[in-house]
Coordinates of C-alpha atoms and ligand atoms in Angstrom, one line a residue:
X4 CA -30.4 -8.6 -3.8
X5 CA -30.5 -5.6 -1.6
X6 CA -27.8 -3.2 -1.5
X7 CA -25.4 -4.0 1.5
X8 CA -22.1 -3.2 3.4
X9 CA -19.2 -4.0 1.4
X10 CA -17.6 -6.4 4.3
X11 CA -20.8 -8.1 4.6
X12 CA -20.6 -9.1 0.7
X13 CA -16.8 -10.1 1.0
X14 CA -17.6 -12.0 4.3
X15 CA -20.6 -13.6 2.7
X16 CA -18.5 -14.4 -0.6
X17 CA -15.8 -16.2 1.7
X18 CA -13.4 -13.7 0.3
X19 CA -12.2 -12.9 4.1
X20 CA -13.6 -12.8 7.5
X21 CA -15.5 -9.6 8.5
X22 CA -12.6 -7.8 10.0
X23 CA -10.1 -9.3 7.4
X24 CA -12.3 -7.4 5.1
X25 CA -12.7 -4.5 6.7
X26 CA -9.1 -4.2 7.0
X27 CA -9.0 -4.6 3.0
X28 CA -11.8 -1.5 2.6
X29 CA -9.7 0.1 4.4
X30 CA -6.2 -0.2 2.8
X31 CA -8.1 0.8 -0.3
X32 CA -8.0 -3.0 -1.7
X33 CA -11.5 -3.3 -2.7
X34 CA -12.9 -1.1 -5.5
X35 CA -16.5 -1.2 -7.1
X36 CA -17.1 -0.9 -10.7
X37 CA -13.9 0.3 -10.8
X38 CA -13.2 2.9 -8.1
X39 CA -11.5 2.5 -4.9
X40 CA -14.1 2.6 -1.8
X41 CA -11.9 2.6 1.4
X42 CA -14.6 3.7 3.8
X43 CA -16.4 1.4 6.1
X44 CA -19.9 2.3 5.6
X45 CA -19.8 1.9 2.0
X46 CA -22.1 0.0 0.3
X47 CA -22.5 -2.0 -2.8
X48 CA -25.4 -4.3 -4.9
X49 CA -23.6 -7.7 -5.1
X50 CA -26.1 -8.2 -8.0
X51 CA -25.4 -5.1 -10.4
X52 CA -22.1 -4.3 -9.0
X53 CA -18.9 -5.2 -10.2
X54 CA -16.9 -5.7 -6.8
X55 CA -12.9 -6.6 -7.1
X56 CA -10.2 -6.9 -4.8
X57 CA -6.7 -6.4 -5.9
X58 CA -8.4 -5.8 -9.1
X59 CA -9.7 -9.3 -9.2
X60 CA -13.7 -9.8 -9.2
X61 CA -15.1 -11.9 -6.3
X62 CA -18.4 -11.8 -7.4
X63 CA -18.6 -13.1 -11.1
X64 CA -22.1 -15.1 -11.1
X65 CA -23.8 -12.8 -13.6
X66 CA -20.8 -13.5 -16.2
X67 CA -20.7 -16.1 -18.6
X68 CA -17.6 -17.9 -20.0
X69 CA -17.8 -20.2 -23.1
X70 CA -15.4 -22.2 -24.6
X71 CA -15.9 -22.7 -27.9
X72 CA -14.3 -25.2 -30.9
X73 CA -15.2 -22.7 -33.7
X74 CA -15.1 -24.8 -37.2
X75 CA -13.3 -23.5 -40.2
X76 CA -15.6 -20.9 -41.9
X77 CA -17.1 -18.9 -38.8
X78 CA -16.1 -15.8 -38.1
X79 CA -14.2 -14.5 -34.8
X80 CA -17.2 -11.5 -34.3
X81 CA -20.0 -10.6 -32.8
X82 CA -21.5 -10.4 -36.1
X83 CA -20.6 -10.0 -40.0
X84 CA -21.9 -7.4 -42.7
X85 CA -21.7 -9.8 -45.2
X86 CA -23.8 -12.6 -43.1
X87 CA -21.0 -15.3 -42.4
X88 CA -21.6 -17.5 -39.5
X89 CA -19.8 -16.4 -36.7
X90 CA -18.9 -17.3 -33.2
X91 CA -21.3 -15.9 -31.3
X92 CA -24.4 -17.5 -33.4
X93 CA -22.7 -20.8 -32.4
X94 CA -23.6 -20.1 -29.0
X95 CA -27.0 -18.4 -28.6
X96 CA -27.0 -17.1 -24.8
X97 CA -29.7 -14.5 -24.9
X98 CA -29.2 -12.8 -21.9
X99 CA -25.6 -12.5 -22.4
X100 CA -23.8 -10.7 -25.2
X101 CA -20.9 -13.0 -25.4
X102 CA -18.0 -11.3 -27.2
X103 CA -14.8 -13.5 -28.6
X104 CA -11.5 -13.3 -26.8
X105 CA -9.1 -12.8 -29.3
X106 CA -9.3 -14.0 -32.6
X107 CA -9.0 -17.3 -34.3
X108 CA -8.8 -17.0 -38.4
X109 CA -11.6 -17.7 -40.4
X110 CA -10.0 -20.7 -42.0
X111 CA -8.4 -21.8 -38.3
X112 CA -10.1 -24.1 -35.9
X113 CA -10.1 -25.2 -32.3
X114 CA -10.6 -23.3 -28.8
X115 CA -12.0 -19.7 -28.8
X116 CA -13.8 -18.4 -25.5
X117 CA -16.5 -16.1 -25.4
X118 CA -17.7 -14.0 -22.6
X119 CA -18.7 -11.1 -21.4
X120 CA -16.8 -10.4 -19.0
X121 CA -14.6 -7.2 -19.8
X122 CA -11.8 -7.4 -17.3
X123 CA -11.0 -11.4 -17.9
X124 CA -10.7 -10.1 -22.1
X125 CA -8.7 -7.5 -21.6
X126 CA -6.0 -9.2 -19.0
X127 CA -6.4 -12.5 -21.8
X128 CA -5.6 -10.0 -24.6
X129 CA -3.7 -7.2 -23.5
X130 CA -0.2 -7.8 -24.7
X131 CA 1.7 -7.8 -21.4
X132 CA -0.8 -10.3 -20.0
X133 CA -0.2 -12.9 -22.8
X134 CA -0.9 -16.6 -21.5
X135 CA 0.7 -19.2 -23.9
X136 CA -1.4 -21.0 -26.6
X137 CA -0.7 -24.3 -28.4
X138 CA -1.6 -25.2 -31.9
X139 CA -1.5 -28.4 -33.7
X140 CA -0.6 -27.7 -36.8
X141 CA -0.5 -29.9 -40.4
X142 CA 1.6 -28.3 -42.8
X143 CA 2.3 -29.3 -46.8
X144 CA 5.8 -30.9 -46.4
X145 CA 7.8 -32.1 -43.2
X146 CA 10.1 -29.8 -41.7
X147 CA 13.3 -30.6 -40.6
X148 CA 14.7 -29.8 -37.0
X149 CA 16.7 -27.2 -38.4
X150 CA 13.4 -25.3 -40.0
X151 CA 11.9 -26.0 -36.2
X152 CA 14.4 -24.6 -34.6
X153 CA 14.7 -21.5 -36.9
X154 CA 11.2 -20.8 -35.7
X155 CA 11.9 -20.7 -32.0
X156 CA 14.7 -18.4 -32.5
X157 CA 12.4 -16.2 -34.7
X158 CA 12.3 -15.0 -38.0
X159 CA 11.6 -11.6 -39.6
X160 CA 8.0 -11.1 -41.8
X161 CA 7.0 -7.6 -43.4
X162 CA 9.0 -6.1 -40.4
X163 CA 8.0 -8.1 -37.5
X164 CA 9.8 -10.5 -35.8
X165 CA 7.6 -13.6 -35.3
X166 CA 9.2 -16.6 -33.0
X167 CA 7.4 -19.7 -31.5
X168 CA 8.1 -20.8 -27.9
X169 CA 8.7 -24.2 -28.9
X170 CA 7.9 -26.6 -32.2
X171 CA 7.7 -30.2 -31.7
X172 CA 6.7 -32.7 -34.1
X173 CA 3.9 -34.8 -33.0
X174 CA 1.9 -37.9 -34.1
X175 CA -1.6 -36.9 -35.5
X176 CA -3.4 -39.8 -34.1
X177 CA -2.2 -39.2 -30.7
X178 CA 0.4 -42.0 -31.1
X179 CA 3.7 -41.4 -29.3
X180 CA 5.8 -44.0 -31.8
X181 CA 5.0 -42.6 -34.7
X182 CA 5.2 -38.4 -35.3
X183 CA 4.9 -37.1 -38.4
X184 CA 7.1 -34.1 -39.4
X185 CA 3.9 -32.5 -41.3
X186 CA 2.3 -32.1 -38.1
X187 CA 3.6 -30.2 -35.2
X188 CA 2.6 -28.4 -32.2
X189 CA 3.4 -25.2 -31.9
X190 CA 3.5 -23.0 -28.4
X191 CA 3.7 -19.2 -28.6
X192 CA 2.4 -16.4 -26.7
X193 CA 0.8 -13.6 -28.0
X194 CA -0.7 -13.9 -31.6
X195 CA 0.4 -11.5 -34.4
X196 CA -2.0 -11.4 -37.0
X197 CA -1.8 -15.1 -38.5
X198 CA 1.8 -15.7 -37.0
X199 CA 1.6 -19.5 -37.1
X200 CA 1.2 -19.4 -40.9
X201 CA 3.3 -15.9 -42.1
X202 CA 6.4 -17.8 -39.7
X203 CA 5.5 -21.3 -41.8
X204 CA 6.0 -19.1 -45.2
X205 CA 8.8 -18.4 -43.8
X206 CA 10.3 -21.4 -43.9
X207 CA 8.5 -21.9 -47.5
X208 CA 5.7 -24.3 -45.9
X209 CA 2.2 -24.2 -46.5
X210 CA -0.3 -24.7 -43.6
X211 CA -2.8 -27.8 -44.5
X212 CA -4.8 -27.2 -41.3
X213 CA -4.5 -25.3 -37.9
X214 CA -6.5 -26.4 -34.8
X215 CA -5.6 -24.3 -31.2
X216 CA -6.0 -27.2 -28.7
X217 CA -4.8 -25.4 -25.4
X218 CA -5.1 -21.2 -23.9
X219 CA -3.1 -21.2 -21.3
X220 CA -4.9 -23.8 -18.4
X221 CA -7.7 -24.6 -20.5
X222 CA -7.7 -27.3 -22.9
X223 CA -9.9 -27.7 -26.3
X224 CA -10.1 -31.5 -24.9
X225 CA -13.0 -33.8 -26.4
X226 CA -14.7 -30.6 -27.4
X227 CA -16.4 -31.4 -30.8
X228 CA -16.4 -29.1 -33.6
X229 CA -19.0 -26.3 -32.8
X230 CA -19.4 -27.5 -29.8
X231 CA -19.5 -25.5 -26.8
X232 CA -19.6 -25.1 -23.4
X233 CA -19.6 -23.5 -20.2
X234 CA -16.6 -23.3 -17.8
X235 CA -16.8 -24.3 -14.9
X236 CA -15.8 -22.0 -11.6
X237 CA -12.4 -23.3 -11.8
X238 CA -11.4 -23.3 -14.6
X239 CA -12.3 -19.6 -15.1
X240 CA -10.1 -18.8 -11.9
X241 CA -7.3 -20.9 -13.8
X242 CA -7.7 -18.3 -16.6
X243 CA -7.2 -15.3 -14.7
X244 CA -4.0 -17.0 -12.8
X245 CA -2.2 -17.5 -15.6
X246 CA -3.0 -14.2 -17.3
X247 CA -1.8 -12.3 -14.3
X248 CA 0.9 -14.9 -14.0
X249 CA 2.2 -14.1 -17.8
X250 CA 2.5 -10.9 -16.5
X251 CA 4.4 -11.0 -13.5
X252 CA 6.8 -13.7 -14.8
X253 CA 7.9 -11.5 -18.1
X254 CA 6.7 -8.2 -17.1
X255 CA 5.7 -8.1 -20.8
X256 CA 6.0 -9.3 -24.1
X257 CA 9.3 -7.5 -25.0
X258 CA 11.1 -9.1 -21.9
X259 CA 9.6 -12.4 -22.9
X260 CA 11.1 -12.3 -26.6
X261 CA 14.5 -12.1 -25.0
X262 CA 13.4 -15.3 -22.7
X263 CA 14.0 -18.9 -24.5
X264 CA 11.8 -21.3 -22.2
X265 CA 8.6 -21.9 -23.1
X266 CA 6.2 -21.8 -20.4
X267 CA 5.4 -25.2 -19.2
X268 CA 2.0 -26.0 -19.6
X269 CA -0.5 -26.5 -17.0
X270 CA -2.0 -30.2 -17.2
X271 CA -5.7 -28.9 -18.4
X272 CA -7.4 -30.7 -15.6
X273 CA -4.9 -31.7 -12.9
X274 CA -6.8 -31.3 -9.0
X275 CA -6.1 -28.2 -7.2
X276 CA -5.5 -27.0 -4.7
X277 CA -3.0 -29.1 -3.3
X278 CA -2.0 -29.5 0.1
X279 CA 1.5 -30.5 1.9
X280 CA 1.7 -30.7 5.3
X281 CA 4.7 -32.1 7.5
X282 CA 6.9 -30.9 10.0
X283 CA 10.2 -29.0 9.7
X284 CA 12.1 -30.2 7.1
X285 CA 10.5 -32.9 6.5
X286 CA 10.8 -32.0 2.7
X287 CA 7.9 -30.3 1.7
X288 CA 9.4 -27.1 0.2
X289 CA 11.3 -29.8 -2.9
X290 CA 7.9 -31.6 -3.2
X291 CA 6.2 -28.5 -3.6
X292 CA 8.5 -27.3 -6.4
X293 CA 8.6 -30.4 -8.4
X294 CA 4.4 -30.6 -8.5
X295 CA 4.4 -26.4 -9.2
X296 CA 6.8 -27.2 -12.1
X297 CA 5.1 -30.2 -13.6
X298 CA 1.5 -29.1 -13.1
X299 CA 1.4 -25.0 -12.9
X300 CA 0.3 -24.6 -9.9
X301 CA 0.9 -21.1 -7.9
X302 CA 3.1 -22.3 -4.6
X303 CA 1.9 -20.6 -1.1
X304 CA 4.2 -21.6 1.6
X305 CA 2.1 -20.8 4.6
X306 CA 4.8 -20.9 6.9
X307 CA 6.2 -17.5 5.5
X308 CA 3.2 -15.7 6.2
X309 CA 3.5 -16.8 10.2
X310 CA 7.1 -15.7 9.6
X311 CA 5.5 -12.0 8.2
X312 CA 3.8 -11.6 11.1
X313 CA 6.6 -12.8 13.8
X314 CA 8.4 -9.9 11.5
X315 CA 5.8 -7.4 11.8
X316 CA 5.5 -7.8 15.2
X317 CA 8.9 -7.6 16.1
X318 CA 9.0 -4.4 14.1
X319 CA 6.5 -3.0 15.8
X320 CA 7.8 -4.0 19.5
X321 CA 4.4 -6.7 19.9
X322 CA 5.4 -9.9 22.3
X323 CA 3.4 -12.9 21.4
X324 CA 1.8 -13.0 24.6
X325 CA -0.6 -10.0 23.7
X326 CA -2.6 -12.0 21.5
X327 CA -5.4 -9.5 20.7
X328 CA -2.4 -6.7 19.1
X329 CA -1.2 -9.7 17.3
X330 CA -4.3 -11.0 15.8
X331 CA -4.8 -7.1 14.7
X332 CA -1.5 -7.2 12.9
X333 CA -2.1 -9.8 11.1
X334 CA -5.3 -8.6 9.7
X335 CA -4.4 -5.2 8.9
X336 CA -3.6 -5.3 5.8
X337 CA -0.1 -4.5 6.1
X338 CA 1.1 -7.8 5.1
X339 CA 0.4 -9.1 1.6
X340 CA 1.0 -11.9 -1.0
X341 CA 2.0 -11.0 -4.1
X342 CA 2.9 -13.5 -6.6
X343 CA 6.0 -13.7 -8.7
X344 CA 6.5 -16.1 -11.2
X345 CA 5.0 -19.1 -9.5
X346 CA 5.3 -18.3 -6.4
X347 CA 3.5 -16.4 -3.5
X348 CA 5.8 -13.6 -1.7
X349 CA 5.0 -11.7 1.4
X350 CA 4.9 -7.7 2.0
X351 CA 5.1 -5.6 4.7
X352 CA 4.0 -2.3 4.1
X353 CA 4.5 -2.7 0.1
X354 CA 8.2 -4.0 1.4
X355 CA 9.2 -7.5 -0.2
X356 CA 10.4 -8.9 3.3
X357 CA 10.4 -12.8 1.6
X358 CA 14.2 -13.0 2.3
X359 CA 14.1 -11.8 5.4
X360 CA 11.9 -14.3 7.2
X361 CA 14.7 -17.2 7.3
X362 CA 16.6 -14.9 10.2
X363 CA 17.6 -16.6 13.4
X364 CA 15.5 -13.9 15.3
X365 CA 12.4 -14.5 13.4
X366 CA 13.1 -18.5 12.9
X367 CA 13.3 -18.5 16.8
X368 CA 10.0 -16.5 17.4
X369 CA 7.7 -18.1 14.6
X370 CA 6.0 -21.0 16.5
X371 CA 5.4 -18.2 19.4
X372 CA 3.1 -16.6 17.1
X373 CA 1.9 -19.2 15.2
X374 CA 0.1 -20.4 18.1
X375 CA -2.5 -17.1 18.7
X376 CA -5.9 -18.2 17.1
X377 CA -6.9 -15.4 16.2
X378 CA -3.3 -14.7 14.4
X379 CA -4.4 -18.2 12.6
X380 CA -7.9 -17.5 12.1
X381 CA -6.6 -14.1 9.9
X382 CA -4.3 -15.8 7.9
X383 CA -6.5 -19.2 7.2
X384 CA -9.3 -16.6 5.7
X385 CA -6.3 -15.1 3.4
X386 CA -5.4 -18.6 2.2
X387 CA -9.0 -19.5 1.6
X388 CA -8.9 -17.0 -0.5
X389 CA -5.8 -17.4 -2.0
X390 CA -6.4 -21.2 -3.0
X391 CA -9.7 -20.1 -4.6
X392 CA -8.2 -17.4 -7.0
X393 CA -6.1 -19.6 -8.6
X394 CA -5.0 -23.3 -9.2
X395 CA -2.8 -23.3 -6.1
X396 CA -0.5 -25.3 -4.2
X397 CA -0.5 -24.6 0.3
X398 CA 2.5 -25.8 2.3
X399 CA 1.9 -25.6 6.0
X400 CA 1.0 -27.5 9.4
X401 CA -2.9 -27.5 9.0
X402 CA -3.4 -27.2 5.3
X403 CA -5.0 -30.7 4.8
X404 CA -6.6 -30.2 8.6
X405 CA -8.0 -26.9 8.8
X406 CA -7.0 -24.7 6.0
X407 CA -8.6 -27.0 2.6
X408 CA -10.1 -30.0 4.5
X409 CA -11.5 -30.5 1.1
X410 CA -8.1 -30.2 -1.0
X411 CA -8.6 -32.7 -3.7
X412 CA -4.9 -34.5 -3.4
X413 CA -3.2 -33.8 0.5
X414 CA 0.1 -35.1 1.3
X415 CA 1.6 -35.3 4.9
X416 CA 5.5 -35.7 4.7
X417 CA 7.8 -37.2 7.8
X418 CA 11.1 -37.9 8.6
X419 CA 13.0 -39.0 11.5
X420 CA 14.5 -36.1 13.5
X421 CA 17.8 -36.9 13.0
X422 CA 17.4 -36.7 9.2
X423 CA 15.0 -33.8 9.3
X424 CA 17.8 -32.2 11.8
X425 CA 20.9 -33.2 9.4
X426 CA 18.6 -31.3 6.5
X427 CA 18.0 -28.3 8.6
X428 CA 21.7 -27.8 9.6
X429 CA 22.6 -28.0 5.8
X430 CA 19.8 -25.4 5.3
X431 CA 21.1 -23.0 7.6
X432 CA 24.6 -23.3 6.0
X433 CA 22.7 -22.1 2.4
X434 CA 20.6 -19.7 4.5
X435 CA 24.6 -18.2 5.8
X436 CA 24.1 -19.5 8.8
X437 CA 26.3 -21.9 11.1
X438 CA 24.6 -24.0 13.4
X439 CA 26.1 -27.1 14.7
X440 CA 24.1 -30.5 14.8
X441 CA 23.1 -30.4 18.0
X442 CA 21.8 -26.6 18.0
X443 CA 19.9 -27.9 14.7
X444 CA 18.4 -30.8 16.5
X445 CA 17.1 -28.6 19.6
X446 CA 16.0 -26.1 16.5
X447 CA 13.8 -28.9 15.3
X448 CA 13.0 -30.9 18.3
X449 CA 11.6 -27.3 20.2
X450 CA 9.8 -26.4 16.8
X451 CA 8.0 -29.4 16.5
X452 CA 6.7 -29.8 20.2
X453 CA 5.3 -26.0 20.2
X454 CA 3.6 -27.0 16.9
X455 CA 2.4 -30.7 17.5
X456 CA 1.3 -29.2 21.3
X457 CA -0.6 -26.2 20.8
X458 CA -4.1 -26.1 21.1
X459 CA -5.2 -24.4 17.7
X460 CA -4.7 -26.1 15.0
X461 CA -1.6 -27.9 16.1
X462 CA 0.1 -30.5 13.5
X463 CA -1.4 -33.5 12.6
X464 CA -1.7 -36.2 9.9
X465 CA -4.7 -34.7 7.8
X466 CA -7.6 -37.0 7.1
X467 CA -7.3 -38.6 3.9
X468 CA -3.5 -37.7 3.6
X469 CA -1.0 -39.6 1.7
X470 CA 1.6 -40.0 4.0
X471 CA 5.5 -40.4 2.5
X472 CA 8.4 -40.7 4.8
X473 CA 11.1 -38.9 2.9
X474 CA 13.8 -40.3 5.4
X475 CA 13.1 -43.6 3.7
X476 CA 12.5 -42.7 0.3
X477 CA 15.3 -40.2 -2.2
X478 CA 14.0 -36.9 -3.4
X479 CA 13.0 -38.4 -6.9
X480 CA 11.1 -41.4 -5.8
X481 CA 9.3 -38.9 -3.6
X482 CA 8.8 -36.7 -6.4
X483 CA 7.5 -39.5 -8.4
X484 CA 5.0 -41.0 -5.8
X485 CA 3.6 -37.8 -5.6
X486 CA 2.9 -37.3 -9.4
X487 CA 1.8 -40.4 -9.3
X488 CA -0.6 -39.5 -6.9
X489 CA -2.0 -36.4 -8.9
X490 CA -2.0 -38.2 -11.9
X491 CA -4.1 -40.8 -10.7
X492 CA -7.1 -38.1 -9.7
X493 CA -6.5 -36.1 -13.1
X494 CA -9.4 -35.9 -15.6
Ligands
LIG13 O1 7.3 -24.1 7.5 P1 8.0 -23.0 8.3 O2 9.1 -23.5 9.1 O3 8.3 -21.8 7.5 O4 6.9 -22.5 9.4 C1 7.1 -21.5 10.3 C2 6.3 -21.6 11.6 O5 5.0 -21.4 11.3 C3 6.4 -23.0 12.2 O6 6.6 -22.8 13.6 C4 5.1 -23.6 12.0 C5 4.2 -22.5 11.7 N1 3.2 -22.8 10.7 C6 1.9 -23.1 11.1 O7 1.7 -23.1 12.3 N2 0.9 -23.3 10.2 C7 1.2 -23.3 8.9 N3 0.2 -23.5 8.0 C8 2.5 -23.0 8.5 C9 3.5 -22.7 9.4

């Protein structure tokens, strides 16, 4: 392909709209083969060149990912002096040189990915990035909950303190009635050299075998051994998620060994993105935490992002009524996301204004601004983007409508106004606000008919939604339904 404008390739990529991405180059967010280019003529081969924003790639078609169930016996490299099997003979991709990611020991089994893609190795290995890796392991004798729970405290070995996230004992036939204390599954992050089995000796047991079934969001599944396979676009996004989520959650490995909850795991194939739409308080925000904790997802609540720019505006003395100054804000590159933990938060300027945006002067100018299309038509593109970088979960007004039309699972939440009003006065009281019920019912009532009223994208059920009304139903049958629901479309 010829060599091009930069925004032209992001535009073309569906990374952002033209002038989204232009605002990008130019807040020095977009870098190729490593170095920053924040000018606007600058060009770029979407073929040869390695294009990233944020430092994530947006163009990764000439990469190839591999997961791998390596058998007992190969070798985790490239290739061996002494002419053992390895890895990379398993899968015999000639115009790739596929390189392991990590290591797996030569008498281990299970999941091993190969690729040759640099950046997604290094943020899978590098110790502050560690995802979290389960193991199903058959040891010599059973051990005792007190030997299990040894291990996820940690014990010492030749100097180094070695500690599992967590150790359950499982049934080796899949069978929930009937678990074996010689097998177990263990979760851990990181991966001293052969930790699993130098913590078993520990504990004076032997391993027997030791399979990894799970790296972070991807799953070994029906993967046969030495089989292999390629992974799909998703699933690869999924990877680079959850390594830069490690990161931001424990800022590390030596914050994590102080930490005593394991990770939960991502369900290997649950549908993403997600979308929840609804109208104020009509519950969305405890839905969305419940799926984020059970299935992994990254939360984006869309509203906050209208909030940013109500903010923003405000700041910088811009009434909603000049719509073109607006639109400009919110594509300038002054407000970003920036995840933490699971969660999306919003910056102004490189300022973490998240806590600000629940302010009575910003709560009473949001819909104002909400309603400028071109303000919208910014902020979709950075969703877009958003819900493709990583298995995510949108709450908002048009999610299901406009934003992911094509969102595999989309929810619609209602309630009566007097029960979304009741819920809004109690959240003001958390927020340190006092509002009495009938200012909260004018709060909600005026809210709703901006947003139901407008002409771009104004709230409505979705196509395809499942609707729940939460007035009817408590938080944990709602909860439930919605699992349910996910469940239901999981592979
Ligand atoms: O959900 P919330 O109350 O934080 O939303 C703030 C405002 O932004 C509200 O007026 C609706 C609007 N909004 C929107 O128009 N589209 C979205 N996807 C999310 C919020």
């Amino acid at each position: 392909m010829a060599v091009e404008r930069l925004q032209k390739i992001l535009s073309n990529a569906g990374v952002a709209s033209r002038r989204s991405a232009e605002a990008m180059i130019v807040a020095g967010r977009v870098a190729v083969n490593g170095k920053t280019l924040d000018t606007l003529g600058a060009r770029a081969d979407p073929e040869k060149d390695e294009i990233t924003v944020d430092g994530t790639p947006v163009l990764r078609e000439r990469y190839r990912y591999v997961a791998l169930h390596k058998p007992t016996g190969v070798l985790s490299a490239v290739r061996d002096d002494r002419g053992r099997p390895t890895v990379t003979s398993l899968v015999d991709i000639p115009e790739a040189t596929l390189r392991p990611v990590g290591r797996l020991d030569l008498e281990s089994e299970g999941l091993i990915l190969l690729t040759n893609d640099g950046a997604l190795t290094e943020l899978l290995t590098h110790p502050r990035h560690e995802v979290s890796k389960e193991y199903l392991v058959a040891i010599d004798q059973p051990l005792g909950k007190r030997g299990r729970e040894r291990l996820v405290r940690g014990v010492r070995h030749e100097g180094e303190r070695l500690k599992a996230d967590s150790v359950q004992v499982v049934s080796p036939s899949g069978s929930p009635e009937r678990p074996d204390p010689r097998w177990l599954l263990i979760t851990l992050h990181g991966g001293r050299k052969r930790e699993i089995r130098r913590m078993l000796s520990v504990v004076g047991r032997r391993v027997v075998t030791l399979r990894r079934i799970r790296i972070g969001p991807l799953a070994l599944g029906t993967l046969g051994s030495g089989e292999s396979r390629d992974l799909t676009p998703e699933e690869v996004e999924a990877l680079y998620g959850a390594a830069k989520r490690a990161e931001a959650r424990e800022g590390g490995s030596m914050a994590r060994a102080a930490t005593a909850d394991p990770e939960p795991p991502m369900k290997p194939q649950a549908p993403h993105p997600i979308a929840i739409d609804g109208p104020a308080a009509s519950g969305k925000s405890t839905l969305a935490r419940a799926l984020v904790e059970r299935f992994g997802y990254v939360l984006l609540d869309t509203g906050l992002m209208y909030r940013a720019v109500a903010l923003a505006a405000q700041r910088a003395g811009v009434p909603a009524s000049d719509a073109d100054a607006c639109e400009e804000l919110a594509g300038s590159g002054d407000l970003r996301l920036a995840i933490e933990g699971s969660e999306a938060r919003v910056r102004l300027l490189d300022e973490d204004v998240t806590d600000l945006l629940r302010a009575p002067e910003v709560e009473g100018a949001v819909s104002d601004y909400a309603a400028i299309a071109g303000v919208r038509q910014e902020l979709v593109a950075q969703q877009r983007f958003f819900a493709a970088m990583q298995p995510s979960l949108l709450v908002g007004r048009d999610i299901g409508s406009v934003v992911l039309p094509d969102a595999p699972v989309k929810f619609y939440l209602e309630a009566s106004e007097e029960v979304r009003a009741q819920r809004r006065g109690e959240q003001a009281a958390e927020w340190g606000e006092r509002q009495s019920a009938s200012e909260a019912e004018r709060d909600i009532t005026g809210r709703d008919t901006l947003d139901s009223t407008r002409a771009a994208s104004p709230l409505v059920v979705p196509e395809g939604a499942i609707v729940i009304d939460t007035g009817e139903l408590d938080a944990g049958a709602m909860i439930a339904a919605a699992i349910a629901a996910i469940e239901e479309r999981t592979t």
